[in-house]
CSV table of N, CA and C in Angstrom, one decimal:
chain,number,residue,atom,x,y,z
A,1,MET,N,18.2,130.0,188.5
A,1,MET,CA,19.5,130.5,188.9
A,1,MET,C,19.6,131.9,188.6
A,2,THR,N,20.1,132.7,189.5
A,2,THR,CA,20.4,134.1,189.3
A,2,THR,C,21.7,134.5,190.0
A,3,LEU,N,22.2,135.7,189.7
A,3,LEU,CA,23.4,136.1,190.4
A,3,LEU,C,23.1,136.4,191.8
A,4,ASN,N,21.9,136.6,192.2
A,4,ASN,CA,21.5,136.8,193.6
A,4,ASN,C,21.5,135.5,194.4
A,5,THR,N,21.4,134.4,193.8
A,5,THR,CA,21.3,133.1,194.5
A,5,THR,C,22.5,132.2,194.3
A,6,HIS,N,23.3,132.4,193.3
A,6,HIS,CA,24.4,131.5,193.0
A,6,HIS,C,25.6,132.3,192.6
A,7,LEU,N,26.8,131.7,193.0
A,7,LEU,CA,28.0,132.4,192.6
A,7,LEU,C,28.3,132.1,191.1
A,8,HIS,N,28.7,133.2,190.4
A,8,HIS,CA,29.2,133.0,189.0
A,8,HIS,C,30.7,132.8,189.1
A,9,PRO,N,31.1,131.6,188.6
A,9,PRO,CA,32.5,131.2,188.8
A,9,PRO,C,33.5,132.2,188.2
A,10,TYR,N,33.2,133.0,187.2
A,10,TYR,CA,34.2,134.0,186.7
A,10,TYR,C,34.0,135.4,187.2
A,11,LEU,N,32.9,135.6,187.9
A,11,LEU,CA,32.7,137.0,188.5
A,11,LEU,C,33.1,137.0,190.0
A,12,GLU,N,32.8,136.0,190.7
A,12,GLU,CA,33.0,136.0,192.2
A,12,GLU,C,33.6,134.8,192.8
A,13,GLY,N,33.6,133.7,192.1
A,13,GLY,CA,34.3,132.4,192.5
A,13,GLY,C,34.4,132.1,193.9
A,14,PHE,N,35.0,131.0,194.3
A,14,PHE,CA,35.1,130.5,195.6
A,14,PHE,C,36.4,131.1,196.3
A,15,GLU,N,37.4,131.4,195.5
A,15,GLU,CA,38.7,131.9,196.0
A,15,GLU,C,39.1,131.1,197.2
A,16,ASN,N,39.6,131.8,198.3
A,16,ASN,CA,40.0,131.1,199.4
A,16,ASN,C,38.9,130.9,200.5
A,17,ASP,N,37.7,131.3,200.1
A,17,ASP,CA,36.6,131.2,201.1
A,17,ASP,C,36.1,129.7,201.2
A,18,ILE,N,36.3,129.0,200.1
A,18,ILE,CA,35.9,127.6,200.0
A,18,ILE,C,37.1,126.8,199.4
A,19,ARG,N,37.5,125.8,200.2
A,19,ARG,CA,38.7,125.1,199.8
A,19,ARG,C,38.5,123.6,199.6
A,20,PHE,N,39.3,123.0,198.8
A,20,PHE,CA,39.3,121.5,198.7
A,20,PHE,C,40.1,120.9,199.9
A,21,HIS,N,39.5,119.9,200.5
A,21,HIS,CA,40.2,119.1,201.6
A,21,HIS,C,40.2,117.7,201.2
A,22,ILE,N,41.1,116.9,201.8
A,22,ILE,CA,41.1,115.5,201.6
A,22,ILE,C,41.0,114.8,202.9
A,23,GLN,N,40.4,113.7,202.9
A,23,GLN,CA,40.3,112.8,204.1
A,23,GLN,C,40.8,111.5,203.7
A,24,ILE,N,41.7,110.9,204.5
A,24,ILE,CA,42.2,109.6,204.3
A,24,ILE,C,41.1,108.5,204.5
A,25,GLN,N,40.9,107.7,203.4
A,25,GLN,CA,39.8,106.7,203.5
A,25,GLN,C,40.4,105.3,203.7
A,26,ASP,N,41.5,105.1,203.2
A,26,ASP,CA,42.1,103.7,203.2
A,26,ASP,C,43.6,103.9,203.3
A,27,ILE,N,44.3,102.8,203.6
A,27,ILE,CA,45.7,102.8,203.6
A,27,ILE,C,46.2,101.8,202.7
A,28,ASN,N,46.2,102.1,201.4
A,28,ASN,CA,46.7,101.3,200.4
A,28,ASN,C,48.2,101.5,200.3
A,29,PRO,N,49.0,100.5,200.2
A,29,PRO,CA,50.5,100.7,200.1
A,29,PRO,C,50.9,101.7,199.0
A,30,ASP,N,50.2,101.7,198.0
A,30,ASP,CA,50.5,102.7,196.9
A,30,ASP,C,49.8,104.0,197.3
A,31,LYS,N,50.7,105.0,197.8
A,31,LYS,CA,50.1,106.3,198.2
A,31,LYS,C,49.3,107.0,197.2
A,32,SER,N,49.5,106.8,195.9
A,32,SER,CA,48.8,107.5,194.9
A,32,SER,C,47.4,106.8,194.6
A,33,HIS,N,47.1,105.7,195.2
A,33,HIS,CA,45.9,105.0,194.9
A,33,HIS,C,44.7,105.8,195.2
A,34,PRO,N,43.7,106.0,194.3
A,34,PRO,CA,42.6,106.9,194.6
A,34,PRO,C,41.7,106.5,195.7
A,35,ASP,N,41.7,105.2,196.0
A,35,ASP,CA,40.8,104.7,197.2
A,35,ASP,C,41.3,105.2,198.5
A,36,ASN,N,42.5,105.7,198.5
A,36,ASN,CA,43.1,106.3,199.8
A,36,ASN,C,42.4,107.6,200.2
A,37,TYR,N,41.8,108.3,199.3
A,37,TYR,CA,41.3,109.6,199.6
A,37,TYR,C,39.9,109.9,199.3
A,38,HIS,N,39.3,110.8,200.1
A,38,HIS,CA,38.0,111.3,199.8
A,38,HIS,C,38.2,112.9,199.7
A,39,LEU,N,37.7,113.5,198.6
A,39,LEU,CA,37.9,114.9,198.4
A,39,LEU,C,36.6,115.6,198.6
A,40,PHE,N,36.7,116.8,199.2
A,40,PHE,CA,35.4,117.5,199.4
A,40,PHE,C,35.7,119.0,199.6
A,41,LEU,N,34.7,119.8,199.3
A,41,LEU,CA,34.8,121.3,199.4
A,41,LEU,C,34.3,121.6,200.8
A,42,LYS,N,35.0,122.6,201.5
A,42,LYS,CA,34.6,123.0,202.8
A,42,LYS,C,34.7,124.5,202.8
A,43,THR,N,33.7,125.1,203.4
A,43,THR,CA,33.7,126.6,203.5
A,43,THR,C,34.6,127.1,204.7
A,44,GLU,N,35.2,128.2,204.5
A,44,GLU,CA,36.0,128.8,205.6
A,44,GLU,C,35.2,130.1,206.1
A,45,LEU,N,33.9,130.2,205.6
A,45,LEU,CA,33.1,131.4,205.9
A,45,LEU,C,32.2,131.2,207.1
A,46,ASP,N,31.9,132.2,207.7
A,46,ASP,CA,30.9,132.2,208.8
A,46,ASP,C,29.5,132.1,208.2
A,47,ASP,N,28.6,131.5,208.9
A,47,ASP,CA,27.2,131.2,208.3
A,47,ASP,C,26.5,132.5,207.9
A,48,SER,N,26.9,133.7,208.5
A,48,SER,CA,26.2,134.9,208.2
A,48,SER,C,26.8,135.6,206.9
A,49,HIS,N,27.9,135.1,206.4
A,49,HIS,CA,28.6,135.8,205.3
A,49,HIS,C,27.7,135.7,204.0
A,50,PRO,N,27.5,136.8,203.3
A,50,PRO,CA,26.7,136.8,202.1
A,50,PRO,C,27.1,135.7,201.0
A,51,LYS,N,28.4,135.5,200.9
A,51,LYS,CA,28.8,134.5,199.9
A,51,LYS,C,28.4,133.1,200.3
A,52,PHE,N,28.4,132.9,201.6
A,52,PHE,CA,28.0,131.6,202.1
A,52,PHE,C,26.6,131.3,201.7
A,53,HIS,N,25.7,132.3,201.8
A,53,HIS,CA,24.3,132.1,201.5
A,53,HIS,C,24.2,131.9,200.0
A,54,LYS,N,25.0,132.5,199.2
A,54,LYS,CA,24.9,132.3,197.7
A,54,LYS,C,25.4,130.9,197.3
A,55,THR,N,26.3,130.4,198.2
A,55,THR,CA,26.9,129.1,197.8
A,55,THR,C,26.1,127.9,198.4
A,56,PHE,N,25.5,128.1,199.6
A,56,PHE,CA,24.9,127.0,200.3
A,56,PHE,C,23.5,127.2,200.7
A,57,PHE,N,22.7,128.1,200.1
A,57,PHE,CA,21.4,128.4,200.6
A,57,PHE,C,20.7,127.3,201.5
A,58,GLN,N,20.3,127.7,202.7
A,58,GLN,CA,19.6,126.7,203.5
A,58,GLN,C,18.2,126.4,203.0
A,59,ARG,N,17.9,125.2,203.1
A,59,ARG,CA,16.6,124.7,202.5
A,59,ARG,C,15.8,124.0,203.7
A,60,TYR,N,14.6,124.4,203.8
A,60,TYR,CA,13.6,123.8,204.7
A,60,TYR,C,14.1,123.9,206.2
A,61,SER,N,15.0,124.8,206.5
A,61,SER,CA,15.4,125.1,207.8
A,61,SER,C,16.1,123.9,208.5
A,62,LYS,N,16.5,122.9,207.8
A,62,LYS,CA,17.2,121.8,208.4
A,62,LYS,C,18.7,122.2,208.4
A,63,PRO,N,19.3,122.1,209.6
A,63,PRO,CA,20.7,122.7,209.8
A,63,PRO,C,21.7,122.3,208.8
A,64,LYS,N,21.8,121.1,208.4
A,64,LYS,CA,22.9,120.7,207.5
A,64,LYS,C,22.5,120.3,206.1
A,65,GLU,N,21.3,120.7,205.7
A,65,GLU,CA,20.9,120.4,204.3
A,65,GLU,C,21.0,121.7,203.5
A,66,TYR,N,21.8,121.7,202.5
A,66,TYR,CA,22.1,122.9,201.7
A,66,TYR,C,21.9,122.7,200.3
A,67,LYS,N,21.7,123.8,199.5
A,67,LYS,CA,21.8,123.7,198.1
A,67,LYS,C,22.7,124.9,197.7
A,68,GLY,N,22.9,125.1,196.4
A,68,GLY,CA,23.8,126.1,196.0
A,68,GLY,C,24.7,125.6,194.9
A,69,ASN,N,25.8,126.3,194.6
A,69,ASN,CA,26.7,125.8,193.5
A,69,ASN,C,27.3,124.4,193.8
A,70,ILE,N,27.7,124.1,195.0
A,70,ILE,CA,28.3,122.9,195.3
A,70,ILE,C,27.4,121.7,195.1
A,71,ASN,N,26.2,121.8,195.6
A,71,ASN,CA,25.2,120.7,195.4
A,71,ASN,C,24.5,120.8,194.1
A,72,LEU,N,24.2,122.0,193.6
A,72,LEU,CA,23.5,122.1,192.3
A,72,LEU,C,24.4,121.4,191.2
A,73,PHE,N,25.7,121.7,191.2
A,73,PHE,CA,26.6,121.2,190.2
A,73,PHE,C,27.3,119.9,190.6
A,74,LYS,N,26.9,119.4,191.8
A,74,LYS,CA,27.4,118.1,192.3
A,74,LYS,C,29.0,118.2,192.3
A,75,LEU,N,29.5,119.3,192.8
A,75,LEU,CA,31.0,119.5,192.7
A,75,LEU,C,31.8,118.4,193.5
A,76,ASN,N,31.3,118.0,194.7
A,76,ASN,CA,32.0,117.0,195.4
A,76,ASN,C,32.1,115.7,194.7
A,77,GLU,N,31.0,115.3,194.1
A,77,GLU,CA,30.9,114.0,193.3
A,77,GLU,C,31.8,114.1,192.1
A,78,ILE,N,31.8,115.3,191.4
A,78,ILE,CA,32.6,115.4,190.2
A,78,ILE,C,34.0,115.4,190.5
A,79,TYR,N,34.4,116.2,191.5
A,79,TYR,CA,35.9,116.2,191.8
A,79,TYR,C,36.4,114.9,192.4
A,80,ASN,N,35.5,114.1,193.1
A,80,ASN,CA,36.0,112.8,193.5
A,80,ASN,C,36.4,111.9,192.4
A,81,ALA,N,35.9,112.2,191.2
A,81,ALA,CA,36.4,111.4,190.1
A,81,ALA,C,37.9,111.7,189.7
A,82,HIS,N,38.4,112.7,190.4
A,82,HIS,CA,39.8,113.0,190.1
A,82,HIS,C,40.7,112.7,191.3
A,83,LYS,N,40.4,111.7,192.1
A,83,LYS,CA,41.2,111.3,193.2
A,83,LYS,C,42.5,110.7,192.8
A,84,ASP,N,42.6,110.3,191.6
A,84,ASP,CA,43.9,109.8,191.1
A,84,ASP,C,44.9,111.0,191.0
A,85,THR,N,44.4,112.1,190.6
A,85,THR,CA,45.3,113.3,190.6
A,85,THR,C,45.7,113.7,192.0
A,86,VAL,N,44.7,113.6,192.9
A,86,VAL,CA,45.1,113.9,194.3
A,86,VAL,C,46.2,113.0,194.8
A,87,GLY,N,46.1,111.7,194.5
A,87,GLY,CA,47.1,110.8,194.9
A,87,GLY,C,48.5,111.1,194.3
A,88,GLU,N,48.5,111.5,193.1
A,88,GLU,CA,49.8,111.9,192.4
A,88,GLU,C,50.3,113.2,193.1
A,89,LEU,N,49.5,114.1,193.4
A,89,LEU,CA,49.9,115.3,194.1
A,89,LEU,C,50.5,115.0,195.5
A,90,ILE,N,49.9,114.1,196.2
A,90,ILE,CA,50.4,113.7,197.5
A,90,ILE,C,51.7,113.1,197.4
A,91,VAL,N,51.9,112.2,196.5
A,91,VAL,CA,53.2,111.6,196.3
A,91,VAL,C,54.3,112.6,195.9
A,92,LYS,N,54.0,113.6,195.0
A,92,LYS,CA,54.9,114.6,194.7
A,92,LYS,C,55.2,115.5,195.9
A,93,CYS,N,54.2,115.8,196.7
A,93,CYS,CA,54.5,116.6,197.9
A,93,CYS,C,55.3,115.9,198.9
A,94,ASP,N,55.1,114.6,199.0
A,94,ASP,CA,55.9,113.8,200.0
A,94,ASP,C,57.4,113.8,199.5
A,95,SER,N,57.7,113.8,198.2
A,95,SER,CA,59.0,113.8,197.8
A,95,SER,C,59.7,115.1,197.8
A,96,LEU,N,58.9,116.2,198.0
A,96,LEU,CA,59.5,117.5,198.1
A,96,LEU,C,59.6,118.0,199.6
A,97,SER,N,60.5,117.4,200.3
A,97,SER,CA,60.6,117.7,201.7
A,97,SER,C,61.0,119.2,201.9
A,98,MET,N,60.9,119.7,203.2
A,98,MET,CA,61.1,121.1,203.4
A,98,MET,C,62.6,121.4,203.1
A,99,GLY,N,63.5,120.6,203.4
A,99,GLY,CA,64.9,120.9,203.1
A,99,GLY,C,65.2,120.9,201.6
A,100,TYR,N,64.6,119.9,200.9
A,100,TYR,CA,64.8,119.9,199.5
A,100,TYR,C,64.1,121.1,198.8
A,101,ALA,N,62.9,121.5,199.3
A,101,ALA,CA,62.2,122.6,198.7
A,101,ALA,C,63.1,123.9,199.0
A,102,ASP,N,63.6,124.0,200.2
A,102,ASP,CA,64.5,125.2,200.5
A,102,ASP,C,65.7,125.3,199.6
A,103,SER,N,66.3,124.1,199.4
A,103,SER,CA,67.5,124.1,198.5
A,103,SER,C,67.1,124.5,197.0
A,104,LEU,N,66.0,124.0,196.6
A,104,LEU,CA,65.6,124.3,195.2
A,104,LEU,C,65.3,125.8,195.1
A,105,THR,N,64.6,126.4,196.0
A,105,THR,CA,64.3,127.8,195.9
A,105,THR,C,65.6,128.7,195.9
A,106,GLY,N,66.6,128.2,196.5
A,106,GLY,CA,67.9,128.9,196.5
A,106,GLY,C,68.5,128.9,195.1
A,107,PHE,N,68.2,127.9,194.3
A,107,PHE,CA,68.8,127.8,192.9
A,107,PHE,C,67.9,128.5,191.9
A,108,PHE,N,66.7,128.9,192.2
A,108,PHE,CA,65.9,129.6,191.2
A,108,PHE,C,66.5,130.8,190.5
A,109,PRO,N,67.2,131.7,191.2
A,109,PRO,CA,67.9,132.8,190.5
A,109,PRO,C,69.0,132.3,189.5
A,110,LEU,N,69.7,131.3,189.9
A,110,LEU,CA,70.8,130.8,189.1
A,110,LEU,C,70.2,130.1,187.8
A,111,LEU,N,69.0,129.5,188.0
A,111,LEU,CA,68.3,128.8,186.8
A,111,LEU,C,67.4,129.8,186.0
A,112,LYS,N,67.4,131.0,186.5
A,112,LYS,CA,66.6,132.1,185.8
A,112,LYS,C,65.1,131.6,185.8
A,113,THR,N,64.6,131.1,186.9
A,113,THR,CA,63.3,130.7,187.1
A,113,THR,C,62.7,131.2,188.4
A,114,ASN,N,61.5,130.9,188.7
A,114,ASN,CA,60.9,131.3,190.0
A,114,ASN,C,60.0,130.3,190.5
A,115,LYS,N,59.4,130.5,191.6
A,115,LYS,CA,58.6,129.5,192.3
A,115,LYS,C,57.3,129.1,191.4
A,116,ALA,N,56.7,130.1,190.8
A,116,ALA,CA,55.5,129.9,190.0
A,116,ALA,C,55.9,129.0,188.8
A,117,GLU,N,57.0,129.2,188.1
A,117,GLU,CA,57.4,128.4,187.0
A,117,GLU,C,57.8,126.9,187.5
A,118,PHE,N,58.5,126.8,188.6
A,118,PHE,CA,58.8,125.5,189.1
A,118,PHE,C,57.5,124.8,189.5
A,119,TYR,N,56.6,125.5,190.1
A,119,TYR,CA,55.3,124.9,190.5
A,119,TYR,C,54.6,124.3,189.3
A,120,ARG,N,54.6,125.1,188.2
A,120,ARG,CA,53.9,124.7,187.0
A,120,ARG,C,54.5,123.5,186.4
A,121,PHE,N,55.9,123.4,186.4
A,121,PHE,CA,56.6,122.3,185.8
A,121,PHE,C,56.4,121.1,186.7
A,122,TYR,N,56.6,121.2,188.0
A,122,TYR,CA,56.6,120.1,188.9
A,122,TYR,C,55.2,119.5,189.2
A,123,PHE,N,54.2,120.4,189.4
A,123,PHE,CA,52.9,119.9,189.7
A,123,PHE,C,51.9,119.9,188.5
A,124,GLY,N,52.4,120.5,187.4
A,124,GLY,CA,51.6,120.5,186.2
A,124,GLY,C,50.4,121.4,186.2
A,125,ASN,N,50.4,122.4,187.0
A,125,ASN,CA,49.3,123.4,187.0
A,125,ASN,C,49.8,124.8,187.4
A,126,TYR,N,48.9,125.7,187.4
A,126,TYR,CA,49.2,127.1,187.6
A,126,TYR,C,49.3,127.5,189.1
A,127,PHE,N,50.2,128.3,189.4
A,127,PHE,CA,50.4,128.8,190.8
A,127,PHE,C,49.5,129.9,191.2
A,128,ASN,N,49.3,130.9,190.3
A,128,ASN,CA,48.6,132.1,190.6
A,128,ASN,C,47.1,131.9,190.2
A,129,GLU,N,46.3,132.4,191.1
A,129,GLU,CA,44.8,132.2,191.0
A,129,GLU,C,44.3,132.9,189.7
A,130,LYS,N,44.9,134.0,189.3
A,130,LYS,CA,44.5,134.6,188.0
A,130,LYS,C,44.6,133.7,186.8
A,131,ASP,N,45.4,132.7,186.9
A,131,ASP,CA,45.6,131.7,185.8
A,131,ASP,C,44.9,130.4,185.9
A,132,PHE,N,44.1,130.3,187.0
A,132,PHE,CA,43.4,129.0,187.3
A,132,PHE,C,42.5,128.6,186.1
A,133,HIS,N,41.9,129.6,185.4
A,133,HIS,CA,41.0,129.3,184.3
A,133,HIS,C,41.7,128.6,183.1
A,134,LYS,N,43.0,128.6,183.1
A,134,LYS,CA,43.7,128.1,182.0
A,134,LYS,C,43.9,126.6,182.0
A,135,ARG,N,43.7,126.0,183.1
A,135,ARG,CA,43.9,124.5,183.2
A,135,ARG,C,43.0,123.9,184.2
A,136,PRO,N,42.3,122.8,183.8
A,136,PRO,CA,41.4,122.1,184.8
A,136,PRO,C,42.1,121.7,186.1
A,137,LEU,N,41.4,121.7,187.1
A,137,LEU,CA,41.8,121.2,188.5
A,137,LEU,C,42.9,122.1,189.1
A,138,ALA,N,43.1,123.4,188.6
A,138,ALA,CA,44.1,124.2,189.1
A,138,ALA,C,43.8,124.6,190.6
A,139,LYS,N,42.6,125.0,190.9
A,139,LYS,CA,42.3,125.4,192.3
A,139,LYS,C,42.4,124.1,193.2
A,140,MET,N,41.9,123.0,192.8
A,140,MET,CA,42.0,121.8,193.6
A,140,MET,C,43.4,121.5,193.9
A,141,SER,N,44.3,121.5,192.8
A,141,SER,CA,45.7,121.3,193.0
A,141,SER,C,46.3,122.2,194.0
A,142,LYS,N,46.1,123.5,193.9
A,142,LYS,CA,46.7,124.5,194.8
A,142,LYS,C,46.2,124.3,196.2
A,143,ASP,N,44.9,124.0,196.4
A,143,ASP,CA,44.4,123.8,197.7
A,143,ASP,C,45.0,122.6,198.4
A,144,ILE,N,45.1,121.5,197.7
A,144,ILE,CA,45.7,120.2,198.2
A,144,ILE,C,47.2,120.5,198.5
A,145,ILE,N,47.9,121.1,197.6
A,145,ILE,CA,49.4,121.3,197.8
A,145,ILE,C,49.6,122.3,198.9
A,146,SER,N,48.8,123.3,199.1
A,146,SER,CA,48.9,124.3,200.2
A,146,SER,C,48.7,123.6,201.5
A,147,LYS,N,47.9,122.6,201.6
A,147,LYS,CA,47.7,121.9,202.9
A,147,LYS,C,48.9,121.0,203.2
A,148,THR,N,49.4,120.4,202.1
A,148,THR,CA,50.5,119.4,202.3
A,148,THR,C,51.9,120.1,202.4
A,149,LEU,N,52.1,121.2,201.6
A,149,LEU,CA,53.4,121.9,201.6
A,149,LEU,C,53.2,123.3,201.9
A,150,PRO,N,52.7,123.7,203.0
A,150,PRO,CA,52.5,125.1,203.3
A,150,PRO,C,53.8,126.0,203.3
A,151,TYR,N,54.9,125.3,203.7
A,151,TYR,CA,56.1,126.1,203.8
A,151,TYR,C,56.7,126.4,202.4
A,152,PHE,N,56.3,125.6,201.4
A,152,PHE,CA,56.8,125.9,200.0
A,152,PHE,C,56.0,127.0,199.3
A,153,LEU,N,54.7,127.1,199.7
A,153,LEU,CA,53.9,128.1,199.0
A,153,LEU,C,53.9,129.5,199.7
A,154,ASP,N,54.6,129.6,200.8
A,154,ASP,CA,54.6,130.9,201.5
A,154,ASP,C,55.4,131.9,200.6
């Protein structure tokens, strides 16, 4: 491993170029049940982007066979062990409807708080990317919440 072949998580990380996505696997009555979800990382980059090559180096010229940080560190497998957290985030997002979210943000000045503080309290993680290193699963949480509640994170 070298800096030429793999991303260093603290120097150049995935940022918004690679995001966590969920796929519905099952329809368990309990929305938070981990069997309902499959979690995976997906690139938003064009195949020619240098970061793509550092992340997914093509091997043996087979079109969909890659190595790099995601496969080397088995990130998809590791993060799928946290599907219970994904289920909890989905339930919290479902309870925070657009109207309710709008009414809450209107009260932030009166409560002497802001969206980042509310996000940290409600979702149990950090809102700003510069703070992601402070708590496990921060990027995963933000990616899942941004797909489910895009209007709240704008």
